[in-house]
PDB file of C-alpha atoms in Angstrom:
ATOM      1  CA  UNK X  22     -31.536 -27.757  45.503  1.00 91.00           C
ATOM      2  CA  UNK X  23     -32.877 -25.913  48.758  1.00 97.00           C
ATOM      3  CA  UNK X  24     -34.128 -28.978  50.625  1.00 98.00           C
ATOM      4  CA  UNK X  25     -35.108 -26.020  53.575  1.00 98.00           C
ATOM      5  CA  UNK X  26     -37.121 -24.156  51.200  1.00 97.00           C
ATOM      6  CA  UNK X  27     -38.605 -27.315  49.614  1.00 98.00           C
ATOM      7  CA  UNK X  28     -39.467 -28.300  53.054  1.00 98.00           C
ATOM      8  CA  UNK X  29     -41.000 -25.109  54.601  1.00 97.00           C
ATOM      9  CA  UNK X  30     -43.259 -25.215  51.413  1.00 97.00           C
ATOM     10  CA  UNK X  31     -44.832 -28.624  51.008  1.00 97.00           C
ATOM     11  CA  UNK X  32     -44.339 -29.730  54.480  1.00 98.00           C
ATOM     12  CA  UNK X  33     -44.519 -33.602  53.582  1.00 98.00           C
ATOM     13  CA  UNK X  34     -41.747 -36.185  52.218  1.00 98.00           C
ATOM     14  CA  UNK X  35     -42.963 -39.453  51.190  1.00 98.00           C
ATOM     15  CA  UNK X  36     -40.883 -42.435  52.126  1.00 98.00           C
ATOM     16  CA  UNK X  37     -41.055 -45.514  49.652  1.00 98.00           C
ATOM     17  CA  UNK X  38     -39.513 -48.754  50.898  1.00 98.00           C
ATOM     18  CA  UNK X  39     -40.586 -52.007  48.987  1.00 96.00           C
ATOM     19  CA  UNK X  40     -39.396 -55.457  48.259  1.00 97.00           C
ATOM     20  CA  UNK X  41     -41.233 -54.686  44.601  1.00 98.00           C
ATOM     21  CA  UNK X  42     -38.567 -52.713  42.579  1.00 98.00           C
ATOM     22  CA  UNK X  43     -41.527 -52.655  40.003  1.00 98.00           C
ATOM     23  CA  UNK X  44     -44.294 -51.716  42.365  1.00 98.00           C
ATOM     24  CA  UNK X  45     -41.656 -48.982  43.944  1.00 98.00           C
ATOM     25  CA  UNK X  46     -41.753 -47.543  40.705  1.00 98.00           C
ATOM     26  CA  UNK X  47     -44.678 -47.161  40.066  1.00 98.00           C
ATOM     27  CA  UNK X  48     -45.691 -46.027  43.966  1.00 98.00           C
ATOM     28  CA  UNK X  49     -42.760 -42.897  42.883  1.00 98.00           C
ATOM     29  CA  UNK X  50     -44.476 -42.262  40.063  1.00 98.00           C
ATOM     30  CA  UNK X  51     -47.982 -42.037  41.340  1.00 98.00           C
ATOM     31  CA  UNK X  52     -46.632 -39.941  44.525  1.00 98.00           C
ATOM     32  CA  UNK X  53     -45.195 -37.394  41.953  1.00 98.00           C
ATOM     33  CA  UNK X  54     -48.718 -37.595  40.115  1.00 98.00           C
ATOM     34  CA  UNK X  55     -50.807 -36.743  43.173  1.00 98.00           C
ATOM     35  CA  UNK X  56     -48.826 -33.793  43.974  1.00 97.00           C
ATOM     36  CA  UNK X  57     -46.455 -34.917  46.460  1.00 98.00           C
ATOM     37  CA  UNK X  58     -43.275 -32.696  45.759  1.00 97.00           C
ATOM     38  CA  UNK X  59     -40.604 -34.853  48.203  1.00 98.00           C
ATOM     39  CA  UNK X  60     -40.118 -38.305  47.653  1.00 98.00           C
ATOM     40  CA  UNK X  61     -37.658 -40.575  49.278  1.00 98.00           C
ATOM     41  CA  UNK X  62     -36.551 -43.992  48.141  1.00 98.00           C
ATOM     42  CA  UNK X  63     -35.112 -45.991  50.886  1.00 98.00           C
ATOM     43  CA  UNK X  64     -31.963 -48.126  50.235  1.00 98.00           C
ATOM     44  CA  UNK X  65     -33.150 -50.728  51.883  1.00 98.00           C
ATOM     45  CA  UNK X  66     -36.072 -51.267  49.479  1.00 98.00           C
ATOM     46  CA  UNK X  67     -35.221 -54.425  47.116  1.00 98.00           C
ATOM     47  CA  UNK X  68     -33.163 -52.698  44.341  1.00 98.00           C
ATOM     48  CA  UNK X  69     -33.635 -49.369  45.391  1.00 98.00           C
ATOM     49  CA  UNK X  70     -30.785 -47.918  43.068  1.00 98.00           C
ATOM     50  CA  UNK X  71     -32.543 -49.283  40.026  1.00 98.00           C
ATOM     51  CA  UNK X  72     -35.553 -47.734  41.487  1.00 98.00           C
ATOM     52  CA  UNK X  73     -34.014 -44.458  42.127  1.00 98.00           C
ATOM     53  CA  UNK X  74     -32.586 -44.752  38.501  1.00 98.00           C
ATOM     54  CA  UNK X  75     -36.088 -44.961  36.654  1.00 98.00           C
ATOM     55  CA  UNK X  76     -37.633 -42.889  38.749  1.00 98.00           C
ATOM     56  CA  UNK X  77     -35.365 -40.007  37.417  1.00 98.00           C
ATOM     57  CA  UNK X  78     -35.613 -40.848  34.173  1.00 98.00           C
ATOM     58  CA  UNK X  79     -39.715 -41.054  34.631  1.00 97.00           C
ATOM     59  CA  UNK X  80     -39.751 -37.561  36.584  1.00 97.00           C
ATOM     60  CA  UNK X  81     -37.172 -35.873  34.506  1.00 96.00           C
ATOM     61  CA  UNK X  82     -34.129 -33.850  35.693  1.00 95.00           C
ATOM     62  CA  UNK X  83     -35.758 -31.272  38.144  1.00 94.00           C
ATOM     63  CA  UNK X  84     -38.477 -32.802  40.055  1.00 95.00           C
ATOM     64  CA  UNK X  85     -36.736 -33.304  43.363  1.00 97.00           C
ATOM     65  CA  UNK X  86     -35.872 -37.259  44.208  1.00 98.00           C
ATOM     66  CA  UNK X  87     -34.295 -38.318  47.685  1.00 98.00           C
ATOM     67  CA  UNK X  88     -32.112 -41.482  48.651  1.00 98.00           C
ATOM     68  CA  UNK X  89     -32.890 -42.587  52.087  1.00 98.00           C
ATOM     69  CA  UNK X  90     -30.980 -44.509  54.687  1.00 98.00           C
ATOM     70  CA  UNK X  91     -27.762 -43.149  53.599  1.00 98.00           C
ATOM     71  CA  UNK X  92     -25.404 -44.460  55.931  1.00 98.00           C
ATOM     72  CA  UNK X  93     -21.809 -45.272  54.504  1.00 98.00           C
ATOM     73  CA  UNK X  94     -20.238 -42.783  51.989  1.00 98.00           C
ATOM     74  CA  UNK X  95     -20.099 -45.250  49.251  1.00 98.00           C
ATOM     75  CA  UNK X  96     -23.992 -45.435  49.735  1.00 98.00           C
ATOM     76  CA  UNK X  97     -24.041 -41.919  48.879  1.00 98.00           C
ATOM     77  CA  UNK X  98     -22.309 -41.776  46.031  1.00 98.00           C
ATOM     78  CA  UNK X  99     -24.277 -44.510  44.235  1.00 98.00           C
ATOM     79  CA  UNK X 100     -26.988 -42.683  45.499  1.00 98.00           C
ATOM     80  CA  UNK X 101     -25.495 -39.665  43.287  1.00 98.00           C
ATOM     81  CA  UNK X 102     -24.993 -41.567  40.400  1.00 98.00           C
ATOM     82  CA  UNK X 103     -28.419 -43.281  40.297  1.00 98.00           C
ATOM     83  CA  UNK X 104     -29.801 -39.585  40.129  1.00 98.00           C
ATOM     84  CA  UNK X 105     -30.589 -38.618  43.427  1.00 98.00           C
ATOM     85  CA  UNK X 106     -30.459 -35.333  44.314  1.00 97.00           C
ATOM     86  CA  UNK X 107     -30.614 -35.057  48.635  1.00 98.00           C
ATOM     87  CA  UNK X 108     -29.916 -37.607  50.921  1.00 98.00           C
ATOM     88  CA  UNK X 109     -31.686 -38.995  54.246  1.00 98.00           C
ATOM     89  CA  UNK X 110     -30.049 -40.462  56.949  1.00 98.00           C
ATOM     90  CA  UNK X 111     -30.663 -42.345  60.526  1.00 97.00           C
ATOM     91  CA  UNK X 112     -27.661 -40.744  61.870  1.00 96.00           C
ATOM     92  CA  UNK X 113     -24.843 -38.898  61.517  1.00 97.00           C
ATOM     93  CA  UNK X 114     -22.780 -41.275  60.030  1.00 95.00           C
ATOM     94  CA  UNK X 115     -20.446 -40.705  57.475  1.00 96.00           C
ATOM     95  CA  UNK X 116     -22.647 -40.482  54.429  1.00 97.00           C
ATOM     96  CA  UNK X 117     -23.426 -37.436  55.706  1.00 98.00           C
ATOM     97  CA  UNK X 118     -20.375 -35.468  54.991  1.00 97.00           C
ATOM     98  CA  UNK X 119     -20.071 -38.269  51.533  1.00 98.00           C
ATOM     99  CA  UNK X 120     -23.545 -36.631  50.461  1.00 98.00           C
ATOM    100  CA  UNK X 121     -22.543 -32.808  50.990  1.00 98.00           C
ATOM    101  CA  UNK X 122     -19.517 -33.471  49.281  1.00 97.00           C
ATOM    102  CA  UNK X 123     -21.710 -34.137  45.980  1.00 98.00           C
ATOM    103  CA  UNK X 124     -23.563 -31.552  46.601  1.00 97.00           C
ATOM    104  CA  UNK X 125     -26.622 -32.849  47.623  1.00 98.00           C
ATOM    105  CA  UNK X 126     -28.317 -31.579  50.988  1.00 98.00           C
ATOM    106  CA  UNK X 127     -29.030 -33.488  53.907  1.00 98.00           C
ATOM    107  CA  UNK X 128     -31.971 -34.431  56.050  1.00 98.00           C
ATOM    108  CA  UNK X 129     -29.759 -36.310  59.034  1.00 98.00           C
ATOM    109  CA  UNK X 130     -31.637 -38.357  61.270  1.00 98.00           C
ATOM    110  CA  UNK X 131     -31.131 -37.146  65.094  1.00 97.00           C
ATOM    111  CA  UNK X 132     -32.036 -37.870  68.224  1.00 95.00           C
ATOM    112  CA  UNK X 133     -31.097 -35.872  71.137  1.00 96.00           C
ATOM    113  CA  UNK X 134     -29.871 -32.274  71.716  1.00 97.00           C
ATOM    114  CA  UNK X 135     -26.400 -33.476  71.466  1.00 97.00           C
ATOM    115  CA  UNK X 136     -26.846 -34.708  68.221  1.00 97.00           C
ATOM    116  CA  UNK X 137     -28.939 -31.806  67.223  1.00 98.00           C
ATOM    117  CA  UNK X 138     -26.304 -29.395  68.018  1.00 98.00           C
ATOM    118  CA  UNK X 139     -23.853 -31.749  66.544  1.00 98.00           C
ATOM    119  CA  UNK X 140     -25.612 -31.826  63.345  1.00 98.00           C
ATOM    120  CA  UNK X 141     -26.175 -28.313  62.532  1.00 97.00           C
ATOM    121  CA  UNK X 142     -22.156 -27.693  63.221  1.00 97.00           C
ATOM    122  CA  UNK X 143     -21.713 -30.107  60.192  1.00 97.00           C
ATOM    123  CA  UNK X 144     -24.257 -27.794  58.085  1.00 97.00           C
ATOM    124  CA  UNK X 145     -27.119 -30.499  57.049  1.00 98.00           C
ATOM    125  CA  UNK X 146     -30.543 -29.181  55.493  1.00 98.00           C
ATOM    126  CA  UNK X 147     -32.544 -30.215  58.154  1.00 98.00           C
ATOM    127  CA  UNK X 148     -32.607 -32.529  61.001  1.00 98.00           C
ATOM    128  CA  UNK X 149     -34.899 -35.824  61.131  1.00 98.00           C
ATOM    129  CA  UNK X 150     -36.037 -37.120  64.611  1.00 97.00           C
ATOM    130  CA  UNK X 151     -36.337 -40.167  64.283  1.00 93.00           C
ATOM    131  CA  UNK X 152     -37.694 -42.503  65.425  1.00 93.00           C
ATOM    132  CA  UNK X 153     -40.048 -39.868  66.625  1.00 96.00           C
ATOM    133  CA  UNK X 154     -42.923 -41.687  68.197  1.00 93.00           C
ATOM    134  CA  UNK X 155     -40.634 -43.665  70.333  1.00 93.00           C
ATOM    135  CA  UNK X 156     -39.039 -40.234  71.230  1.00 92.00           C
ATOM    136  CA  UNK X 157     -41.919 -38.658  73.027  1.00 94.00           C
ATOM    137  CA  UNK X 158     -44.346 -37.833  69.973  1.00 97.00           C
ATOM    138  CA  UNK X 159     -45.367 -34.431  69.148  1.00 97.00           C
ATOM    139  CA  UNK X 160     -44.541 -33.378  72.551  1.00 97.00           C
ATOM    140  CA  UNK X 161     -41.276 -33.924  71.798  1.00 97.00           C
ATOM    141  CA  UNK X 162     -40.670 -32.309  68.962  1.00 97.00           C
ATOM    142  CA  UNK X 163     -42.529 -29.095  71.157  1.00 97.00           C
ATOM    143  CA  UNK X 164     -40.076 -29.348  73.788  1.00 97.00           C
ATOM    144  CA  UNK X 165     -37.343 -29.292  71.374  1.00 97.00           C
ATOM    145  CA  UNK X 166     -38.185 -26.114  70.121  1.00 97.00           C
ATOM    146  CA  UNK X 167     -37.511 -24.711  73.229  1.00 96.00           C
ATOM    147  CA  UNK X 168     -33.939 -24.761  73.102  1.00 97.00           C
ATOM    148  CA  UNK X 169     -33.808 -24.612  69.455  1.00 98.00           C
ATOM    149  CA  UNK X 170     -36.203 -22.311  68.096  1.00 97.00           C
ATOM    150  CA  UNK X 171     -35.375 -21.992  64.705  1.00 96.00           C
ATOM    151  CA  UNK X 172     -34.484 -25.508  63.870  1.00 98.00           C
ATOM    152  CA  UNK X 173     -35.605 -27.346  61.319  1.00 98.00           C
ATOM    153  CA  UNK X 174     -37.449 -30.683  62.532  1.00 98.00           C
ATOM    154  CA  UNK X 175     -38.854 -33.496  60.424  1.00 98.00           C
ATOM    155  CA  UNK X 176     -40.331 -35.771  62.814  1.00 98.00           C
ATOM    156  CA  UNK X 177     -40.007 -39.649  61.261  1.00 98.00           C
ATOM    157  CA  UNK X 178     -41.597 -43.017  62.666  1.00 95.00           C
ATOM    158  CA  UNK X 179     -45.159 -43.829  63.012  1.00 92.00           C
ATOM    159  CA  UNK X 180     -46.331 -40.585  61.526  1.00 97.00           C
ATOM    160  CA  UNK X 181     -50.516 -40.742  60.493  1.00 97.00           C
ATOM    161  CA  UNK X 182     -52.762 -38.025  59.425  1.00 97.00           C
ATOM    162  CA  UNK X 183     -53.217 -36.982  63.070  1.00 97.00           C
ATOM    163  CA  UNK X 184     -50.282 -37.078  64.188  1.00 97.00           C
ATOM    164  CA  UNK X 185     -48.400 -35.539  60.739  1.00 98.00           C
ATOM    165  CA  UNK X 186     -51.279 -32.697  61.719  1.00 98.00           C
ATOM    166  CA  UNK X 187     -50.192 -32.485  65.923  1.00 98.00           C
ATOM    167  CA  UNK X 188     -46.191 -32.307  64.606  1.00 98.00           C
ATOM    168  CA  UNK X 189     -46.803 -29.674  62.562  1.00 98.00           C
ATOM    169  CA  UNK X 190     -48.797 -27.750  64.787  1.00 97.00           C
ATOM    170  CA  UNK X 191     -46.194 -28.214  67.318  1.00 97.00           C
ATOM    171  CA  UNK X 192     -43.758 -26.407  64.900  1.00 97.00           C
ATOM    172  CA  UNK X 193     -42.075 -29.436  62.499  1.00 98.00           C
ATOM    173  CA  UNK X 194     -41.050 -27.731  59.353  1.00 98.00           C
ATOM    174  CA  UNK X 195     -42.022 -30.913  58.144  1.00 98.00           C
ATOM    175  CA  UNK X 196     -43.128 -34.922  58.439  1.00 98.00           C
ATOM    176  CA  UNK X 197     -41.807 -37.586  56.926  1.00 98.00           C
ATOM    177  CA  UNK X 198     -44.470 -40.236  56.058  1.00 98.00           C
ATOM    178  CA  UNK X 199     -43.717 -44.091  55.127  1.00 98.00           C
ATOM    179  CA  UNK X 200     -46.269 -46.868  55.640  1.00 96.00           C
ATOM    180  CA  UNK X 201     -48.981 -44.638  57.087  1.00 97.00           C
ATOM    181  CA  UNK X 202     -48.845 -43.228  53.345  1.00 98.00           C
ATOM    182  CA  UNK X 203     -47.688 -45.791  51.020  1.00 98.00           C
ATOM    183  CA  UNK X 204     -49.010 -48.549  52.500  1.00 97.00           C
ATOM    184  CA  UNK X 205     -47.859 -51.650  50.756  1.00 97.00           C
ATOM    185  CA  UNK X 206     -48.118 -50.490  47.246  1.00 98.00           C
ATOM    186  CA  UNK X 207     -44.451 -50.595  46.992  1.00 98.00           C
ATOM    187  CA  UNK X 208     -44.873 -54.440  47.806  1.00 98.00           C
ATOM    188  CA  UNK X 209     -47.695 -54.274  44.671  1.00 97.00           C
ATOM    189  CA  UNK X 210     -50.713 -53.482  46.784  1.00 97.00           C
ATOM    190  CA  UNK X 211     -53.263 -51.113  45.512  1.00 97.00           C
ATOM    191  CA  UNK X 212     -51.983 -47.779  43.784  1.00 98.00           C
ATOM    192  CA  UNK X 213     -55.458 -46.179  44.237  1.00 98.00           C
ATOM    193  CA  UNK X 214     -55.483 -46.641  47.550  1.00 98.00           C
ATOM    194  CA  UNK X 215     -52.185 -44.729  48.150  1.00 98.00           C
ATOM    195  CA  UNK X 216     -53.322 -42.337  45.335  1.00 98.00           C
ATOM    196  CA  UNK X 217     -55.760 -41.275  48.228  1.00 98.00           C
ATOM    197  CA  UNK X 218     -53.656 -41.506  50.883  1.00 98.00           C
ATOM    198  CA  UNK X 219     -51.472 -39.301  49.483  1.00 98.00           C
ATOM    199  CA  UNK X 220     -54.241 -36.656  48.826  1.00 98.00           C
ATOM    200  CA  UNK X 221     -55.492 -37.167  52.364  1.00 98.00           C
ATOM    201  CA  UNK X 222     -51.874 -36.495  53.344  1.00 98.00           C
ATOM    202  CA  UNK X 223     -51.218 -33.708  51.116  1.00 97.00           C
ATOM    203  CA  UNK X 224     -54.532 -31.749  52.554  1.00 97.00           C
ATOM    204  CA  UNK X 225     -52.814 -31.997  56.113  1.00 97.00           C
ATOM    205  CA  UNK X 226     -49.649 -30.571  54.976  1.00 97.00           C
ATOM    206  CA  UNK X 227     -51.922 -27.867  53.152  1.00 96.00           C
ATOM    207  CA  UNK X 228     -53.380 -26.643  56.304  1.00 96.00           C
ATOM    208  CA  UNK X 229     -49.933 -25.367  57.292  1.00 95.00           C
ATOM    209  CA  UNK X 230     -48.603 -24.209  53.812  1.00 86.00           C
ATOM    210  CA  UNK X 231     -46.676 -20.921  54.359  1.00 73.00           C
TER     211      UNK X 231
END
């Protein structure tokens, strides 16, 4: 898959992390329902392989699924063979190279130029800052672009409606949403609830659809 592309266009990636494997399921399933294009399961959700597993048989072979906190290369490869198709990462460990071995595209997690520069020599999709409240924010992300104008930033960490709205303005290809969006309906909290979250969320990424 394109994971820039796929990016660029819906502007949003739903993270699902839950101690649930049931109610992670089903959160997946009603992401995909309401629209929402990326979706990430974490690997540190309870049974998040399983999860990943179902959720591609659910979704079918082309609606694109994501592994997230991909850290060793083993991790990636059982990422693989549950059915994922791109991986996420907190850092540039060495699932990242594991994942682009398989052929599945990375969104590496990043933190300072360095590491920006760093990451974009090893060829990764995209580049997540994260955790990007605690980085500076929007403001960040803004001051980023200065050196690195063309890069593409998914800002992760604390991201809300208003602030998913302030990183893209500031010129984030993309946010990546977790609790603010899912709430605790991976946990088996309320699925309507995140149904409207997610169409909340999905209007925000809407006002900057290219």
């Amino acid at each position: 898959m394109d994971l820039r592309a796929a990016l660029a266009a819906h502007r949003l990636v739903a993270i699902v992390r839950g101690d649930d494997p049931a109610a992670a399921l089903r959160a997946v399933l009603a992401l995909a329902d309401e629209g929402i294009e990326l979706i990430e399961v974490s690997l540190t959700g309870k049974d998040a392989l399983s999860v990943i597993e179902q959720a591609r048989q659910e979704l079918g072979p082309d609606r694109p699924l994501g592994a997230g906190t991909i850290l060793t290369a083993d991790d990636a490869r059982s990422a693989h063979r549950a059915g994922a198709d791109f991986a996420v990462t907190p850092a540039l460990g060495e699932g990242v190279g594991a994942a682009q071995e398989l052929a599945m595209p990375v969104l590496a997690g990043v933190m300072t130029p360095t590491e920006i520069v760093t990451a974009r020599g090893l060829g990764v999709a995209a580049l997540k800052i994260f955790p990007a409240a605690q980085a500076g924010g929007p403001g960040y992300v803004k001051a980023l672009r200065g050196p690195f104008p063309d890069a593409p930033f998914v800002p992760v960490g604390g991201v809300d409606e208003a602030a998913a709205r302030a990183y893209l303005a500031a010129g984030a290809i993309a946010v990546g949403v977790g609790s603010p969006l899912v709430g605790d309906a991976a946990d088996g909290g309320s699925i309507a609830d995140l149904r409207g979250r997610a169409r909340a969320f999905r209007a925000v990424a809407g006002e900057f659809a290219q």
